[in-house]
Every structure is written in structure tokens, then in C-alpha cells.
Amino acid sequence: MRKALGLTWLLVVLTAGAYLAWQSAHGLPLRTDLMALLPQDERDPAAAAANDAVLQNLSKKILFLVGNPDRVQARAAAALLTRRLTESGLAEIATDGLGKDRLRQIGALYYPYRQGLLADADRERLLAGKEQELADRALSQVYGFMGIADARLLSRDPFLLLQSFFTSLPLPDSKLTLDDGMLTTSDGAMTWIFVSGQLTGEPYALDLQKALQSRIDLPGLAAAVPGTRVLKLGAVFFAEAGARQAIGESSTIGTVSTIGSVLVVLLAFRALAPLWLSLLVIGTGVGTALAGCLWLFGEVHVGALLFGVSLIGVSVDYSLQYCTEIFGRPATPQDRLRRVFGGIGLGTTTTVIGYLTLFLAPFPGLHQIAAFSAIGLVASWLTVVLWLPFLDRSKPPRHGAALLAAAMVLFSAWHAKPWKKARQAFLAVLLAAAFAGLFRLHADDDVRRMQSLDPGLAAEQDAILRLTGSTAGTQFFLVDAPDDETALSQEEALVERLRPLVAAGALAGFQAPAQYVPSAARQRENRALVQSRLAPLVDAQWDRLGLSGERPPSAPEDGWRPLTLADATGANGPLGFIRSLILHPGLHVVSLDRVTRPDAVTAAAAGLSGVRFVDPAGQFSALLAKYRQRALVLLAISGLLMAPVLLWRYGMKRSLVVMRAPVLAVLLTPPLLALTGAAFNFFDAMGLVLVLSIGMDYAVFCAETTDDRRPVTMLAVTLAAATALLSFGLLALSGAHAVSSFGSTMLTGILLAFLFAPWGSRPAEGSISPEKNAIWSANGDHRDSLGN
Amino acid sequence: MIRKILILVLCLLPGAAWALGPETALSADQVLRGRFHLERHLQGFRAPLQSEGVFLLAPGKGLIWQAEKPFAIRTVITPSGLAQDVGGSETMRLPSTRLPFLSKLYDMLGGALGGDWAALERDFVVEKSGDGAAWQVSLTPRQGSDPMAMPFSAIVARGGRFVESVTVAKAEGDHDDITFLDQKVSASPLAAEESAALGAPAR
């Protein structure tokens, strides 16, 4: 019977393996975009696409400031860098060829459409009936100090409206000035030349990062032009530094934790079998869980995968429970399984209940974690129960007595009389520290603090932002309309509301496609406005200017049509840079400079259909906050749902005693960590979910054991805690804030859960000391529940 | 066209500065005042555009160029930007952040006042002749004329103690002839209205 079950399970595992192999052959559908974790109903496809496109655009941007005390040298170094970047084919440089031709081309592009183009201020003057001011302005430009006077231009545009439109075009807020074809700024000591471009490839691809570093060769550049400093900014550089850090960390933290865990198991058992049996248990768990998740959801999010694998890592506790039994009374593998069956069965049940509560939240990410963990844990449990006894050829070890005696020290500490004072003092100190920590407890979900930025690059970023006066803002308005014309009209309405906000200092500036290409309706309106208000003034203006020759016809020129986005954004056109603001026809971006009052700016979109303020960093922070709150609520619910199982097994009074240890570990960890000044975030909350499950396992193992098996159980729990601390606790050392948050919560929580574990164990009758505790007790395993 | 402002401002410096160096240049608390007559020769116009008026140059503060005839057009250039009004109502206001050359202009102007010719010689071939009593300076753009960046083909200034006349030649035969009269250097403080005009920041 048991063989048949084992074979059936083998069949299931093989099926899952084949399914995984088949999926991998097609490329595993792993999702990495963070917004995929948002609840379906809250995720707007347009917003998601816009977010992706804008972030994609931003992440591909690279900026350099090439500085040298000498202007000529700075220019030479910048030219060299530009050439290297262009020749590498890795990036398209936008700051190349910013010469006079560019301005001339923009002029040539607008000229045929000039009748419909009006600067906002001119339009307002005409609407307010102040057309005489426009006439005077043209006069002042012809007669005035600047002396803009071109008879050919004036005869076609006697009020110089095109020139006014031209100078009203929005430029990104910047301290950079165009000096002989190069964007330049100076901080007194150095001349800085601005070089920027877009990567042609994926910034997170390691090979592109390496190729870029070697092709641009910044140290070589500084050597070629002495005295040159190069500042750089771009997601690719942060990603490269992050990858370097991650690789460094995984080779230190990863090596230490792997070697440590392996050593703990090897030293404890002095045999290889427990090691590979444990790996088999985890392996079947992860493989089956991944297959199950793909089958259920059609995809797996990388975030869910990472957490899920950690949660399944708990399953190593079950295999350790079984393997450690070899130190107990000599018995067949099946008998040894029988002894731990109750403990690991109950442990699995409570943990799976804990994870399944994650299904109650409407977050796809948590659903995947729940499914992944539940499937994986059940699979691991089945492997322990159905396979391990068959695969296990272990012989009773001879070194057990000392280990078992050592493992009993913790138990004695909780239940032996001489330790009573120390116990009380320990609990008092812990509670007092936690109480003090309560006052420092605070949450911080800011995604910008979750990433760990390379300090050198962060300093370069600050220097670049300071020198160029630009902003690193990623906030924007998204305009979602059925077509371009509607989108442009909506932008015109938005621009009208934003302009007073710029004057009031709520933001530094903005760029909307409609400022470069007004809607066709607006262009027709402008043309009619010019016709009705300015045409009557043409004769007088002509005389005042003293122009000779043919006067322009009073009727509008034939063949006029409005300028369209397609005209303006053609490939290689001078206004090509607007293309980054147009995601699809009808889906536009209005980019914003230095938003200081997000509330006021957000309110500008009120009542404009399809216009929405988007703040990717803010939205993701809000998402993390939501996840954090959900995770805490679910943590509480899962604690409550575990209760009935314990009540059924232990009754009211003992249930409370058993739950005391894991619940205290969960409750004490956040305030204790708060003492260090650390803020509580989603990753801490996820750590607590694990602490509850793991702590519950330890408490149940201790409660399920019998007096004669107690040393063996204590040894198994000690080994489990040691491996858990080595694999999760060491993450506290990570430089990535999210990872170290998770790690420090695990470190504190698991340590507490382990220390508290024997607390709820039923004290043995009589005196308890390792010396007197009979290791080979004659008591039978009356709690066996596995029938033959 | 912005460079033109620069050149004209430079030409308005007391002539002594050109020949003798910075010792006799305007000091920070001095003000140069005078009258000007401008004759603008342009193709496509029936006659040269003529205007005349007064100007004021205050180092570190800016320039007021006030045409009185035929139209009352005032141009004020300060480090923060350029403003123009006709008969008292403003027609144009360009902050130097919108017109970056304006701020560069002030860097160069500062250099010239301190005797630093490098800034000017980068863009022009500078030829000086004569002595402190009667001199001539001609500026020729190094990179040739260009309607956008360098709208001149040559600039010639003549003078003695002060700049007396400037001719700005443009491509296609257009040119401005400016004559300066009644120039006086004084240390008297600016009138309230002048201070206000120079002090008003361009936004």
C-alpha cells in the first residue's frame, strides 16, 4: 500500500517535471514587471502600458557631463566620448549635431503652417482684444535695439507671430546653454559638456553593461585628455553596480550560508544521506510548486518565485525531523517516520493554512506566493512521508549522546528549577526592550529607499543634477484619448491649468506635445483669430514699418492645412524628440519638471477625461504599503485559522501555551528591530509570515514529542533553526535594503521562535535534566497515527 | 542677433578702455550716459529706418537703450534678461534662462571690462589701429556670418575717449550705422526710474 502511494507520488513528480521541461523549452513565462503584482481591477492597461513605455524610455537614457578646466579640452573629450558611443552602436547620441542647422530646420518645419501657430501669450492678447500690442511689439523688434528685421519675413508675417511662437516653445528646465553646437555649463573651475543618448539595447542585460563599460572606457578617456572628469548617470550604470554588488554578495553571503548549512548537517550526522535527502525534499517541493503555479496562473512572477522558494525552504524542517530520528531508539525507517509523523503532519497543516490565507487578499502576487508555497510544502511533506523511509539506508550513529545532551540545554533552561530567575530576567529584559521599541516603530515604504544605490554613482547623479539644473523626476501626466486630435485638445486644456501652477512654483515646467503641435481645432481657431483681429491692422503696420513692395493679400493663403503630429515627428526630423512623449496615437505623455507640490499638480487634471497624474515611484511605494498592510492582516488571520487545528489537538489551555512561542516571536520582532532605528516595510511583514510558520513548526514539534524522544526533537529543532538562520538570517548583511530588511526580521524572529520553542512543551514529570533524562525510554509511541 | 547686443555693449565702453586697457575702464559705481542716432539700412524697405534716443550703461547692472523718435521704444538688458516696451507697455520679456546667450553675454562683458580679450577673440578676429585719441577696432567673425548664430559679416567701431560710431554690417548688404553723441561718465547714482528698470528681474 505504502509502495503504491510512493509510486503514485513519483508519477506526479515526474509529470510535474515533464510539464516544467516542456514549459522551459518554450521559455518560462516569468514576469518581472512590478505592476503585474497589482490587483487586476486596479491595473489600468493604458496606465500600465504608459508606465512601461515611460520607464523603458527613462531606463535607456544615459547622460554624461564631461568636464575640463579648459573649454577646448572639454569639447575634445566630449567629442571623443560621443564618437566612441556612436561607433559602439550601443547608444544613439541625442546631443550630437545640435548646431545651427537644427534651429533652422525647426524654423523651416513650422514656416508653412505659421498661420495656425500662436504663442499662448499672443493668443490671449488677441482674445482680449489687445492686438495693438502685437503690432507694437513687431515695431519694437524692427526699430529696437535687437533689430530683428528681415523684409521678406515681415512681408509674410508683419506681426512676427511665428518668431514669438518659436521662442515660446517649452525647453526642459536646464542650466545648460548651447555653445557652438554643444550643450555646456560651467561651475567656475570647470567647463562641462553635456552628452546624452538612448541605449539601443536592454539596460539590465549584463553583456550590454560590460560592452558599454569597455567601449566608452572612461578611465582611458580621462588619460587621453588630461584633467578631464566624466560624470555619468543612467539606469544602466546603477544596474551594473547593482549586479556587481549582487554577484559579490551571492558569492560571499551565498557561499557562507551554503557552506554553513551543509557543514551543520554534515557535522551533526557525520553522514551524507541526510544532506541529499533534504535536497530531494526541497527539490521536489520547488519543482512541483513551480509546475503547479504555471498550470494555475499561466505565468509566475519573479517576486512570487523568490518568496515562494524561501517559504518552501521551511520544508527542510520536516526532513530534518525525520533524519534526526536516527539518533533515537534504533528502529526501521518506517518506525522512525511513525514517530515524527504527527509532528510534521501538524506542522505542515498549520503552515499550509497560514499560506492559504494569502489567497484572501486581492493581490495576484500574494495569490502566487500562496499557491506556490502551499503546493510546495505539501509536495515536500509527501516526499518525506512516502519516499524518505524507502531511500534511507542510514545506520544508527555512535556520536549521538553528546549532541543530544547539548540540544537539551535549551529545554532545561525553560523547565529546570535552577534557571527560573534567569528565565524571568531574560523575559523581563526582552519585554522591556520591545516596549521601548514600540515608541520607535514606524513604517516606510518609499521604493527609492528599498533599492541600494551605489554611493559613488549617487554622488555623480547629484553633481549632474546640480550642474545641469535638471530634475530626476519621473512624474508625468498621461493623456489617454481615442485619437491624437482629442489628446492634443485635452493637453491644451491641461496646459492652461498648469501655467499658473508654474508661476506659483508648484512645478518648474512641463512639456506637452500640444505645445509643439497644437490641435487642428486650435490651429483653425488661431488662424481665424489672426484673420479677424490682425488683418485690419496690416495696412497701418505696413506703413509704420516703412516696408516697400507688394502688400500681402488680405485673404488667407490657399492650400493651408494644419500641422499634424505626423508632419512634426518624422524620422530624423528636428522635432524628433517629441516622439518620446507620444506612446501610441491618442496616448500622450506630458512630462513634468521638478514637481514640488504633487497635490496641486494632480488636481490640475480634475475633470479632464483621460488625463491622469502618474508617479511611478509614488505608486509603487503605495503598492508596497498596501502589500505591507495586507500581509499583516493576513498574518493575523492565518494565526487565527491555525487555532482550530491546535484546539482539536491540544484543547484550549495547551493550545494557548503552544501558540505562545511563535506569536510572541512575531510580536516582539518588529519593536526589537525598531530599536535599531529601522523602519518597518513590506519585506519585514513577509519575514513575519515566515517567522509565524517556522515558529509554529518548532512549537508543534516540541509539543508533539514524548519525554523519551525529547532530546531527539530538540536536536532536530536546533538543526532546523541553525540552517534557517544561516540561509535567511545572513541576508541581514545584504546591501540591498529590501533583502536586509527581510533578513534581519528572519534573524530576530527565528532566533526568538527557537529560544521560545520548548516553552510550551509539556514538562516531564519529576526533575528535568539531560543527565537524568532517559534517552532510550521504554515508553511506546502512543501518538502514532500512521496505521500499518 | 544676441551677439550683436554683446558687440554693441562692448563698443559702448569708453574708447580709452580699448586702447589703454582696463585701468580707465568704467568702475562699478560709474555710469556712462549719452545720445545715439541709429540708421538701419535694410533691403525691402523704402528708406533707412532712423531712430534716435538716449542710452545708459551701468557696469554690472545693465544697459538701457531708449529710442525716442520715431517711436518710444525702450530696451533694457540686465544679467537676468531682456525687456522691451513701447510707449510704456511691455512688448517683450525674455529671461536669460530662455535665451542662454544673455547670461553668457554678461560673462564676456565682465571679461572685457577686466581686460580679458580671450572671450571676444575666440569668436572674432580683432584688429586695432590708431592711438588713444583716435582709434579704430574692427571685428570679423571667425566662422563667417550665419543668420542664426552670427548675423554679422563685420563690425567696425571708431572713437577717441569714447566710442563715436559703430557700423554693423550684415549679410546681403544690410547694415546699421550708429553714432554716439554727448557721452558723459558720471559717478552720480541712477535715477529711481533707471534703477527700477535695471533692477526688475525678467521672469
mmCIF file of C-alpha atoms in Angstrom, chain A residues 71-72 100 103-104 125 133 136-137 139-152 154 163 166-171 174 176-180 542-549 551, chain B residues 1-2 4-5 8-9 40 42-47 49-51 63 65 70-71 73 75 77 82 84 86 89-92 94 98-101 103-104 122 143 146-149 170 172 174:
data_model
loop_
_atom_site.group_PDB
_atom_site.id
_atom_site.type_symbol
_atom_site.label_atom_id
_atom_site.label_comp_id
_atom_site.label_asym_id
_atom_site.label_seq_id
_atom_site.Cartn_x
_atom_site.Cartn_y
_atom_site.Cartn_z
ATOM 1 C CA ARG A 71 36.963 74.686 -22.682
ATOM 2 C CA VAL A 72 38.711 73.359 -25.789
ATOM 3 C CA LYS A 100 22.636 75.971 -36.180
ATOM 4 C CA LEU A 103 17.293 75.565 -35.285
ATOM 5 C CA ARG A 104 16.996 76.357 -38.964
ATOM 6 C CA ARG A 125 -3.768 89.118 -26.244
ATOM 7 C CA GLU A 133 0.239 95.302 -28.526
ATOM 8 C CA ASP A 136 3.787 97.479 -31.298
ATOM 9 C CA ARG A 137 5.924 94.518 -30.422
ATOM 10 C CA LEU A 139 7.609 97.538 -34.401
ATOM 11 C CA SER A 140 9.865 97.431 -31.351
ATOM 12 C CA GLN A 141 11.657 94.472 -32.774
ATOM 13 C CA VAL A 142 12.314 96.199 -36.060
ATOM 14 C CA TYR A 143 13.234 99.574 -34.608
ATOM 15 C CA GLY A 144 14.565 98.434 -31.281
ATOM 16 C CA PHE A 145 17.981 97.556 -30.085
ATOM 17 C CA MET A 146 17.868 93.961 -31.255
ATOM 18 C CA GLY A 147 16.914 94.961 -34.761
ATOM 19 C CA ILE A 148 15.204 91.843 -35.999
ATOM 20 C CA ALA A 149 14.276 92.946 -39.451
ATOM 21 C CA ASP A 150 14.030 90.820 -42.496
ATOM 22 C CA ALA A 151 11.820 92.393 -45.106
ATOM 23 C CA ARG A 152 10.916 89.042 -46.659
ATOM 24 C CA LEU A 154 7.983 90.833 -42.341
ATOM 25 C CA GLN A 163 9.037 84.112 -34.102
ATOM 26 C CA PHE A 166 9.164 79.823 -31.745
ATOM 27 C CA THR A 167 10.553 81.425 -28.607
ATOM 28 C CA SER A 168 7.574 80.181 -26.571
ATOM 29 C CA LEU A 169 8.353 76.523 -27.279
ATOM 30 C CA PRO A 170 8.960 74.775 -23.986
ATOM 31 C CA LEU A 171 12.508 73.840 -23.238
ATOM 32 C CA SER A 174 18.025 73.485 -17.503
ATOM 33 C CA LEU A 176 22.711 74.152 -19.996
ATOM 34 C CA THR A 177 23.417 76.581 -22.774
ATOM 35 C CA LEU A 178 24.168 75.874 -26.386
ATOM 36 C CA ASP A 179 27.764 76.840 -27.067
ATOM 37 C CA ASP A 180 28.836 76.284 -30.644
ATOM 38 C CA TRP A 542 2.891 98.195 -43.292
ATOM 39 C CA ASP A 543 3.162 101.940 -43.253
ATOM 40 C CA ARG A 544 4.652 102.186 -39.792
ATOM 41 C CA LEU A 545 7.319 99.657 -40.701
ATOM 42 C CA GLY A 546 8.076 101.523 -43.888
ATOM 43 C CA LEU A 547 8.052 98.401 -45.991
ATOM 44 C CA SER A 548 8.120 98.731 -49.754
ATOM 45 C CA GLY A 549 6.798 96.346 -52.335
ATOM 46 C CA ARG A 551 1.416 94.080 -49.572
ATOM 47 C CA MET B 1 21.392 88.630 -33.051
ATOM 48 C CA ILE B 2 22.176 88.252 -29.400
ATOM 49 C CA LYS B 4 25.060 91.808 -31.705
ATOM 50 C CA ILE B 5 23.931 93.089 -28.352
ATOM 51 C CA LEU B 8 27.307 96.888 -29.200
ATOM 52 C CA VAL B 9 27.603 96.876 -25.467
ATOM 53 C CA ARG B 40 19.270 100.976 -40.210
ATOM 54 C CA LEU B 42 17.540 97.220 -44.904
ATOM 55 C CA GLN B 43 16.595 95.706 -48.213
ATOM 56 C CA GLY B 44 12.911 95.733 -48.980
ATOM 57 C CA PHE B 45 12.330 98.950 -47.052
ATOM 58 C CA ARG B 46 11.575 102.213 -48.787
ATOM 59 C CA ALA B 47 14.125 104.148 -46.756
ATOM 60 C CA LEU B 49 14.885 103.141 -40.625
ATOM 61 C CA GLN B 50 16.053 106.002 -38.463
ATOM 62 C CA SER B 51 15.757 106.277 -34.745
ATOM 63 C CA LEU B 63 22.045 98.764 -20.377
ATOM 64 C CA TRP B 65 18.515 101.785 -24.743
ATOM 65 C CA PRO B 70 10.057 107.896 -34.252
ATOM 66 C CA PHE B 71 8.647 105.548 -31.616
ATOM 67 C CA ILE B 73 10.814 102.029 -27.635
ATOM 68 C CA THR B 75 15.113 98.071 -24.437
ATOM 69 C CA ILE B 77 19.259 94.398 -20.878
ATOM 70 C CA LEU B 82 15.942 91.395 -21.780
ATOM 71 C CA GLN B 84 11.304 95.797 -24.252
ATOM 72 C CA VAL B 86 6.678 100.533 -26.481
ATOM 73 C CA SER B 89 3.598 98.966 -22.257
ATOM 74 C CA GLU B 90 5.728 95.914 -22.277
ATOM 75 C CA THR B 91 6.016 94.056 -25.553
ATOM 76 C CA MET B 92 8.680 91.510 -24.797
ATOM 77 C CA LEU B 94 12.983 87.282 -22.255
ATOM 78 C CA ARG B 98 15.157 81.305 -22.061
ATOM 79 C CA LEU B 99 17.906 82.994 -24.021
ATOM 80 C CA PRO B 100 21.056 81.463 -22.591
ATOM 81 C CA PHE B 101 23.329 83.733 -24.608
ATOM 82 C CA SER B 103 23.917 85.180 -19.437
ATOM 83 C CA LYS B 104 26.971 84.325 -21.476
ATOM 84 C CA ARG B 122 37.500 83.301 -29.682
ATOM 85 C CA GLN B 143 33.330 81.340 -38.691
ATOM 86 C CA ASP B 146 25.183 82.868 -40.115
ATOM 87 C CA PRO B 147 21.641 84.192 -39.731
ATOM 88 C CA MET B 148 21.055 82.245 -36.526
ATOM 89 C CA ALA B 149 24.258 82.379 -34.534
ATOM 90 C CA LYS B 170 25.159 92.040 -42.084
ATOM 91 C CA GLU B 172 23.220 90.657 -48.064
ATOM 92 C CA ASP B 174 22.068 95.286 -44.701
#
